[in-house]
GROMACS .gro file of C-alpha atoms in nm:
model
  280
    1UNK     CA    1  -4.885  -1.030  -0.149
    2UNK     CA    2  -4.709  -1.364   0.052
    3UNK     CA    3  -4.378  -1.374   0.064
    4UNK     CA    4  -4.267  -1.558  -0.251
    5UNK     CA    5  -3.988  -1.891  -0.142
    6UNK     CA    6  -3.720  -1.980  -0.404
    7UNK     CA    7  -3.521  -2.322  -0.412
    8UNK     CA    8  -3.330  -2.461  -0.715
    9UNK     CA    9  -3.353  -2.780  -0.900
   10UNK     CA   10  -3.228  -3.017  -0.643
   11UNK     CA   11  -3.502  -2.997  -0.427
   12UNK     CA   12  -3.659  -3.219  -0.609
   13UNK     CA   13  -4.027  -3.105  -0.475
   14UNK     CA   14  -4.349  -3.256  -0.708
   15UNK     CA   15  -4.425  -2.995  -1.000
   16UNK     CA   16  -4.811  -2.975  -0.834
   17UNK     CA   17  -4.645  -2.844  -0.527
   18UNK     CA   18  -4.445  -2.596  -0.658
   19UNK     CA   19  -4.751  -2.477  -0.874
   20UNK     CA   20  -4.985  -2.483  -0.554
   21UNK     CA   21  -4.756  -2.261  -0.327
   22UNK     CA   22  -4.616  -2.062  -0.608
   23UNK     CA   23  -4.264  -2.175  -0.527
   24UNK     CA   24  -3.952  -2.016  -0.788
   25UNK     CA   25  -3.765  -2.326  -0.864
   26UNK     CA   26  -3.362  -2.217  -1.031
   27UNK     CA   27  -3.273  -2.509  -1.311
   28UNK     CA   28  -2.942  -2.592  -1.224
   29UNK     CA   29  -2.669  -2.742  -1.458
   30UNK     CA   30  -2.579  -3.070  -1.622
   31UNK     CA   31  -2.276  -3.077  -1.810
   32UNK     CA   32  -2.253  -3.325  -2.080
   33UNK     CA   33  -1.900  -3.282  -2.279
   34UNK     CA   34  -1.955  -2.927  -2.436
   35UNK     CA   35  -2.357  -2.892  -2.331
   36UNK     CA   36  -2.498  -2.749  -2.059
   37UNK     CA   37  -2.834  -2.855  -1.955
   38UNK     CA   38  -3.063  -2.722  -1.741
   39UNK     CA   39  -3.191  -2.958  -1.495
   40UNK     CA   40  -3.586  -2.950  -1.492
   41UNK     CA   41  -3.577  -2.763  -1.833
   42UNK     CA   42  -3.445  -2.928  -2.083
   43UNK     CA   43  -3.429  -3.266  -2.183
   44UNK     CA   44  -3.159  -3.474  -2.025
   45UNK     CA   45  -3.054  -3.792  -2.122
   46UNK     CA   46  -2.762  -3.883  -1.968
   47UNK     CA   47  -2.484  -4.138  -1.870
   48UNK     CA   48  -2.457  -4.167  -1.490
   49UNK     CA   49  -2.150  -4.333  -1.457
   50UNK     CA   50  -1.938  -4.126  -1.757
   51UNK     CA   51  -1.647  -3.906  -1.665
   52UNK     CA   52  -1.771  -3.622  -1.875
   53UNK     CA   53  -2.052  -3.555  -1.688
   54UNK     CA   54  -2.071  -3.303  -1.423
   55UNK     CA   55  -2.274  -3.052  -1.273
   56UNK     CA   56  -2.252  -2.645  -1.210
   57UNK     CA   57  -2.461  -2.402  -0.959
   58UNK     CA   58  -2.651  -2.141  -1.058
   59UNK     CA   59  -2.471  -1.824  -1.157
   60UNK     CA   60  -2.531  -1.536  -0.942
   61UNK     CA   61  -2.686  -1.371  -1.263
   62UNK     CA   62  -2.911  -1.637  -1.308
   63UNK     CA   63  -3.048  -1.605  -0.931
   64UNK     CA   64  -3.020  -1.187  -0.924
   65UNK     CA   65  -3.265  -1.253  -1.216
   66UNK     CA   66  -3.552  -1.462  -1.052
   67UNK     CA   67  -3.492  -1.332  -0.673
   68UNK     CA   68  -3.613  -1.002  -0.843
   69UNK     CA   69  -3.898  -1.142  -1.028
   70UNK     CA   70  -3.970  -1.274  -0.694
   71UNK     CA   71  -3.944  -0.984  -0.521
   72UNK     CA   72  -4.140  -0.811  -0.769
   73UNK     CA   73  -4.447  -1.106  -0.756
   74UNK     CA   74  -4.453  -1.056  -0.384
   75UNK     CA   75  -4.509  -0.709  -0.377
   76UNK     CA   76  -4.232  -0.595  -0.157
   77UNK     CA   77  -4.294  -0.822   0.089
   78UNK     CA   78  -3.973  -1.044   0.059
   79UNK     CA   79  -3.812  -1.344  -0.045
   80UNK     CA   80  -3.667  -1.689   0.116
   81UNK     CA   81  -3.449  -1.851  -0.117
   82UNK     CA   82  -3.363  -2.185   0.012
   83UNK     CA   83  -3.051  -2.373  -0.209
   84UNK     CA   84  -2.857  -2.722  -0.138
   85UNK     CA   85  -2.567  -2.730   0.137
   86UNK     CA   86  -2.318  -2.453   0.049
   87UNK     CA   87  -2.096  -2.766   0.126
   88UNK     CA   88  -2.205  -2.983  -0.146
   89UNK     CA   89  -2.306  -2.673  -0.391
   90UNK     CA   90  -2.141  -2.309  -0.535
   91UNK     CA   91  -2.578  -2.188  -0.572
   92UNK     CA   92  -2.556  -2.081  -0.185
   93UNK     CA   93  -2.260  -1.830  -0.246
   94UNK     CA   94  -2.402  -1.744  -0.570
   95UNK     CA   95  -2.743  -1.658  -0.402
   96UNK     CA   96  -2.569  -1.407  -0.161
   97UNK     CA   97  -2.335  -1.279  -0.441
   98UNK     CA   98  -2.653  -1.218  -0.605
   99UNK     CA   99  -2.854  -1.059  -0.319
  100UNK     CA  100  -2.522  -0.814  -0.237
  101UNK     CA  101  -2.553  -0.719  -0.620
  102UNK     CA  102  -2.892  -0.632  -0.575
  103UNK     CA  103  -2.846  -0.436  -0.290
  104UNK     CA  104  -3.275  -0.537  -0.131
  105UNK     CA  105  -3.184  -0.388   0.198
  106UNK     CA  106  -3.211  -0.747   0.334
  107UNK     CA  107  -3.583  -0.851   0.152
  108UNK     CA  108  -3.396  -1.131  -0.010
  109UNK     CA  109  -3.275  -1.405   0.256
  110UNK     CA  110  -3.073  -1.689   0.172
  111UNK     CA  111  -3.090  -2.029   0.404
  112UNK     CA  112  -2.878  -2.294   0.348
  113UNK     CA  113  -3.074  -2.591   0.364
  114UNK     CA  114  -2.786  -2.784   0.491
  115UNK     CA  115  -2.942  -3.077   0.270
  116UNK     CA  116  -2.980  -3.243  -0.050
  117UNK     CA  117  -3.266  -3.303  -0.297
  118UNK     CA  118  -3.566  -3.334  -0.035
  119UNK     CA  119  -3.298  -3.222   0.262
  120UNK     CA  120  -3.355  -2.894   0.072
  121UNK     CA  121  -3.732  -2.958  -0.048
  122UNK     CA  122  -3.872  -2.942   0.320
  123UNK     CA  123  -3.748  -2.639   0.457
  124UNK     CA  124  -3.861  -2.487   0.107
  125UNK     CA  125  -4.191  -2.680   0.180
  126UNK     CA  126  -4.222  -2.583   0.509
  127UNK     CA  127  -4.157  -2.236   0.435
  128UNK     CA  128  -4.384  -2.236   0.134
  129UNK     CA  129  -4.652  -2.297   0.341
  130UNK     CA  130  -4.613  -2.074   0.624
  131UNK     CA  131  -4.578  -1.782   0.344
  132UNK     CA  132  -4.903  -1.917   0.158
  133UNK     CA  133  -5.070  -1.817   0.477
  134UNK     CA  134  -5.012  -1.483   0.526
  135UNK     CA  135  -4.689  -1.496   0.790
  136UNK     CA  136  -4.442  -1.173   0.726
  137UNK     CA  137  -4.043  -1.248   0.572
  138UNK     CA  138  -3.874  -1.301   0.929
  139UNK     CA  139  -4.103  -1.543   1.034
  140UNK     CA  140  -4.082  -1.738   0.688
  141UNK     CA  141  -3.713  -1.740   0.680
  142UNK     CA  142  -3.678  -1.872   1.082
  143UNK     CA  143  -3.975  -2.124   0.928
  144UNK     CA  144  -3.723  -2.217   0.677
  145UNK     CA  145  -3.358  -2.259   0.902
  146UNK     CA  146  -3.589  -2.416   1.172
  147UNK     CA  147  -3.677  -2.717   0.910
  148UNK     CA  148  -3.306  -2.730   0.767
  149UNK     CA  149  -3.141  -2.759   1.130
  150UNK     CA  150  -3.392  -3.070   1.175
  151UNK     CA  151  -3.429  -3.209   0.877
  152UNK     CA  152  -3.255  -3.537   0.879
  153UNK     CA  153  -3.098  -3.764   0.530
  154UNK     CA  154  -2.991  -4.062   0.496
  155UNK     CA  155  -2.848  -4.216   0.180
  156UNK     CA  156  -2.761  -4.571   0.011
  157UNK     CA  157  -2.531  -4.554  -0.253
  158UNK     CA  158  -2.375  -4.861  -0.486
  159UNK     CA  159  -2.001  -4.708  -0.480
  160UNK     CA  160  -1.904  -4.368  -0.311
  161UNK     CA  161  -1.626  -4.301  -0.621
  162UNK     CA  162  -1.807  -4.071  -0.780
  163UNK     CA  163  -1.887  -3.863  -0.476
  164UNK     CA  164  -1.507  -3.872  -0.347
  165UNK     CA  165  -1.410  -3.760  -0.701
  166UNK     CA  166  -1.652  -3.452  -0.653
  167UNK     CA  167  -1.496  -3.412  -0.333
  168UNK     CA  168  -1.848  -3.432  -0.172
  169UNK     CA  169  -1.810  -3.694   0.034
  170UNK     CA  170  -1.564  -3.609   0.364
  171UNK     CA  171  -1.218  -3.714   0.381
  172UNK     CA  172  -1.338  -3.878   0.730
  173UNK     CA  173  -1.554  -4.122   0.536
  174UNK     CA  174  -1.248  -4.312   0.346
  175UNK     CA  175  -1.349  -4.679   0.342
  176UNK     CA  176  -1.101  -4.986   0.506
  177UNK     CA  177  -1.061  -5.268   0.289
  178UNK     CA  178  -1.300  -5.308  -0.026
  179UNK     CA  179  -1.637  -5.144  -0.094
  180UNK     CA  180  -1.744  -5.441  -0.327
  181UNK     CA  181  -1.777  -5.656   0.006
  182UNK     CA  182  -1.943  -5.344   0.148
  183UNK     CA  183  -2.282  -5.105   0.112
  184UNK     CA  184  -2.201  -4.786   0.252
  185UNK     CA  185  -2.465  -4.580   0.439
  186UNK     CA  186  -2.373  -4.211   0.453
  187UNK     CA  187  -2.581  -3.883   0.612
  188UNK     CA  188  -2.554  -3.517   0.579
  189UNK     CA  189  -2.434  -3.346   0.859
  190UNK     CA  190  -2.407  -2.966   0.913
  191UNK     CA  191  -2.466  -3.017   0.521
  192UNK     CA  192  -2.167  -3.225   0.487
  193UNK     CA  193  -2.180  -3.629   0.358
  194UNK     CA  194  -2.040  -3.805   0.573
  195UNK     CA  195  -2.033  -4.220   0.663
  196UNK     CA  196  -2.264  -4.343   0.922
  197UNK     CA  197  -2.163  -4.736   0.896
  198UNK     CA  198  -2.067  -4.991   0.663
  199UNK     CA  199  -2.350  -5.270   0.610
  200UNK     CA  200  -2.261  -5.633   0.435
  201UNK     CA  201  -2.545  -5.691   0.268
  202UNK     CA  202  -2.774  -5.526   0.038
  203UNK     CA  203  -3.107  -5.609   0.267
  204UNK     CA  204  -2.888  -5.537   0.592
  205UNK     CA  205  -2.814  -5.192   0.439
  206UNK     CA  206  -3.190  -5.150   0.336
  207UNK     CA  207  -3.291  -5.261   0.700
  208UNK     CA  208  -3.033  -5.005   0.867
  209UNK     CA  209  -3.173  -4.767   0.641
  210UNK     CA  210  -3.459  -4.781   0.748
  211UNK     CA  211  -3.367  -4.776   1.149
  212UNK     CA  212  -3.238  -4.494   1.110
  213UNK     CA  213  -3.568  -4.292   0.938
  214UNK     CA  214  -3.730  -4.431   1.213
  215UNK     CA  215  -3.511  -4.334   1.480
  216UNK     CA  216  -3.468  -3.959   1.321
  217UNK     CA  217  -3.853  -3.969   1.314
  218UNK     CA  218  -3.922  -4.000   1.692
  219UNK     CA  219  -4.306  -4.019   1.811
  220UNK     CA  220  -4.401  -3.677   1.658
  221UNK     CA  221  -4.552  -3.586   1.337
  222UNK     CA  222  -4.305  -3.592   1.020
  223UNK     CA  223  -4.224  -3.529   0.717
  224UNK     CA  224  -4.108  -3.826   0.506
  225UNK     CA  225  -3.936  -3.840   0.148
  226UNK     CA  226  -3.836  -4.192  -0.044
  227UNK     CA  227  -3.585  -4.082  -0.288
  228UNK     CA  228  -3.364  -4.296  -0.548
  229UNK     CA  229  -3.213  -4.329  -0.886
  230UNK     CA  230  -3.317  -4.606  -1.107
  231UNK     CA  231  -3.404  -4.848  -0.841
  232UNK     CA  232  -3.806  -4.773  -0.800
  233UNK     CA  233  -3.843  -5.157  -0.671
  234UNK     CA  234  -3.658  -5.076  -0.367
  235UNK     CA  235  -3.795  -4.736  -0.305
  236UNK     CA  236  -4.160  -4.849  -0.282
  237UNK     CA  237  -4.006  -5.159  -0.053
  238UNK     CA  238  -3.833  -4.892   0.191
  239UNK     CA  239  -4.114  -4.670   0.139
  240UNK     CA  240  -4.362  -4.923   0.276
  241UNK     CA  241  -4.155  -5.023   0.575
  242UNK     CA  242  -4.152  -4.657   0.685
  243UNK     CA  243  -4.520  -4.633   0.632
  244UNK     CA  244  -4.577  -4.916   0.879
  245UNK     CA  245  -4.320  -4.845   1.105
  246UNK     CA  246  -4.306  -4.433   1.189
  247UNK     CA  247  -4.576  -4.366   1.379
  248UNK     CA  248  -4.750  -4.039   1.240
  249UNK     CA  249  -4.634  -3.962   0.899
  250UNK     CA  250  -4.780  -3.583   0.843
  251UNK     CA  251  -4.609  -3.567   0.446
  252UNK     CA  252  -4.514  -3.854   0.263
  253UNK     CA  253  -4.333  -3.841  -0.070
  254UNK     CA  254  -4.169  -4.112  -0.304
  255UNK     CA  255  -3.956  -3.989  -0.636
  256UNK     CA  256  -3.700  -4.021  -0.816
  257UNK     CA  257  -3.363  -3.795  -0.767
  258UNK     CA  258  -3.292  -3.544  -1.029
  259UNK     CA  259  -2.979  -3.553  -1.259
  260UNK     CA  260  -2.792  -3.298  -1.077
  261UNK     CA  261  -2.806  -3.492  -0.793
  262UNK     CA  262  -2.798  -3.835  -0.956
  263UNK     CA  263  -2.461  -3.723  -1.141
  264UNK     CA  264  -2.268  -3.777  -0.789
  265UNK     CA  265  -2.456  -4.045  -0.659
  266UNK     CA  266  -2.508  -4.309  -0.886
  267UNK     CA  267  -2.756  -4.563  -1.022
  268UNK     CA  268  -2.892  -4.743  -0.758
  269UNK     CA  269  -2.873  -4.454  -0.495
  270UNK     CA  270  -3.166  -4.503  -0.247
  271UNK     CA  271  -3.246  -4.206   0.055
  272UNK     CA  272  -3.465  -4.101   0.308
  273UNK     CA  273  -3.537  -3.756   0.411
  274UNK     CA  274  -3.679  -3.684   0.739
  275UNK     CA  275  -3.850  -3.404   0.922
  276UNK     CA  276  -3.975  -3.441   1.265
  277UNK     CA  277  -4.316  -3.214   1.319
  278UNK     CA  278  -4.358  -3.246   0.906
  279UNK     CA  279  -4.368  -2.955   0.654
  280UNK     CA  280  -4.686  -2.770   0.813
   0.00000   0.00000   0.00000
């Protein structure tokens, strides 16, 4: 049986996908007050910008449970489980709570994707794939770390308070002078948010956006994801400057970010995931 690839809810990878390559997807959690929702489960309906919502990781029960109903689907063969940045996420140190407690003699392996919604969707991707062809657990899970160590996000957001309050977004990133007179363009690095410049304008920011897919792109094949939350006008307008502009797209997705995700960023959020030599 192929090695069976986990990632949770943040990945935010199209439901035909994860059917096609058999991928595990974990629901993680959307507090609302005193409910707890499971993102990509139950039905969310949600205020973006209230105080009293918030988000929670996986429990290590939760993954123990489907790693070994992975394990089991695969035959013995293994399992890549591939969660958000342990640096914006708890599911990462739940995952290898949850693998100790198992005690697989290492046929579980955890990567952290060192990205966010798609940042995390491609190296599952990519490692979906691979597995879906027959390759053996090692060479899935270097598959896997090879895509997250070159997988590239950028983001737009509207206002970075609700990340700072989360403590996602790094201390190095505090703003000078007023974010209404600026758009701030951030990017993960080594799975940490972190600011990459201050734009004036909303069409400067898009345009800089943009640049920077391109840039991250290169000449070679690549994967690209258009991501956002509420703001599907500028998606598709990003979405077809990239087409036009990086050279040899080998994946192209466009969707909207996932509550868990959206909780921190905002309405309005707009980013680009990028993965030079695509998904395959």
């Amino acid at each position: 049986m192929p090695v069976v690839v986990v990632t949770d809810s943040a990945a935010s990878l199209p439901a035909d996908v994860v059917t096609e390559l058999g991928i595990e997807v974990v629901p993680l959690h959307v507090l609302v007050g005193d409910r707890e929702i499971r993102e990509g489960v139950d039905a969310i309906d949600i205020d973006y910008g209230s105080d009293s919502v918030s988000t929670s990781a996986a429990s290590p029960g939760e993954l123990r449970e489907i790693y070994s109903a992975a394990l089991d689907r695969s035959g013995g063969d293994g399992v890549v489980a591939v969660h958000l940045s342990r640096r914006l996420s708890a599911t990462w140190e739940a995952g290898r709570q949850a693998v100790d407690d198992m005690g697989t003699d290492a046929r579980v392996r955890i990567v952290d994707s060192l990205g966010a919604g798609m940042g995390t969707g491609m190296p599952a991707l990519a490692a979906a794939r691979l597995a879906h062809g027959g390759a053996v657990l090692d060479e899935v899970y270097e598959r896997a770390v090879d895509a997250a160590n070159n997988a590239q996000t950028f983001l737009l957001v509207n206002r970075t308070e609700q990340l700072r309050r989360g403590g996602r977004l790094s201390s190095a990133a505090a703003f000078f002078g007023s974010e209404l007179v600026t758009k701030p363009l951030l990017h993960l690095v080594g799975g940490k948010l972190e600011l990459r410049e201050k734009v004036r304008t909303r069409s400067r920011a898009y345009a800089r956006l943009v640049a920077a897919a391109v840039d991250a792109a290169g000449r070679r094949p690549a994967a690209v994801a258009v991501q956002h939350l509420g703001a599907p006008e500028a998606a598709d307008a990003v979405a077809a400057q990239l087409r036009e502009q990086v050279p040899d797209i080998a994946d192209f997705y466009v969707a909207e970010l996932g509550p868990t995700l959206g909780v921190h960023l905002g309405i309005g959020a707009l980013g680009v995931v990028v993965l030079p030599g695509g998904c395959s």
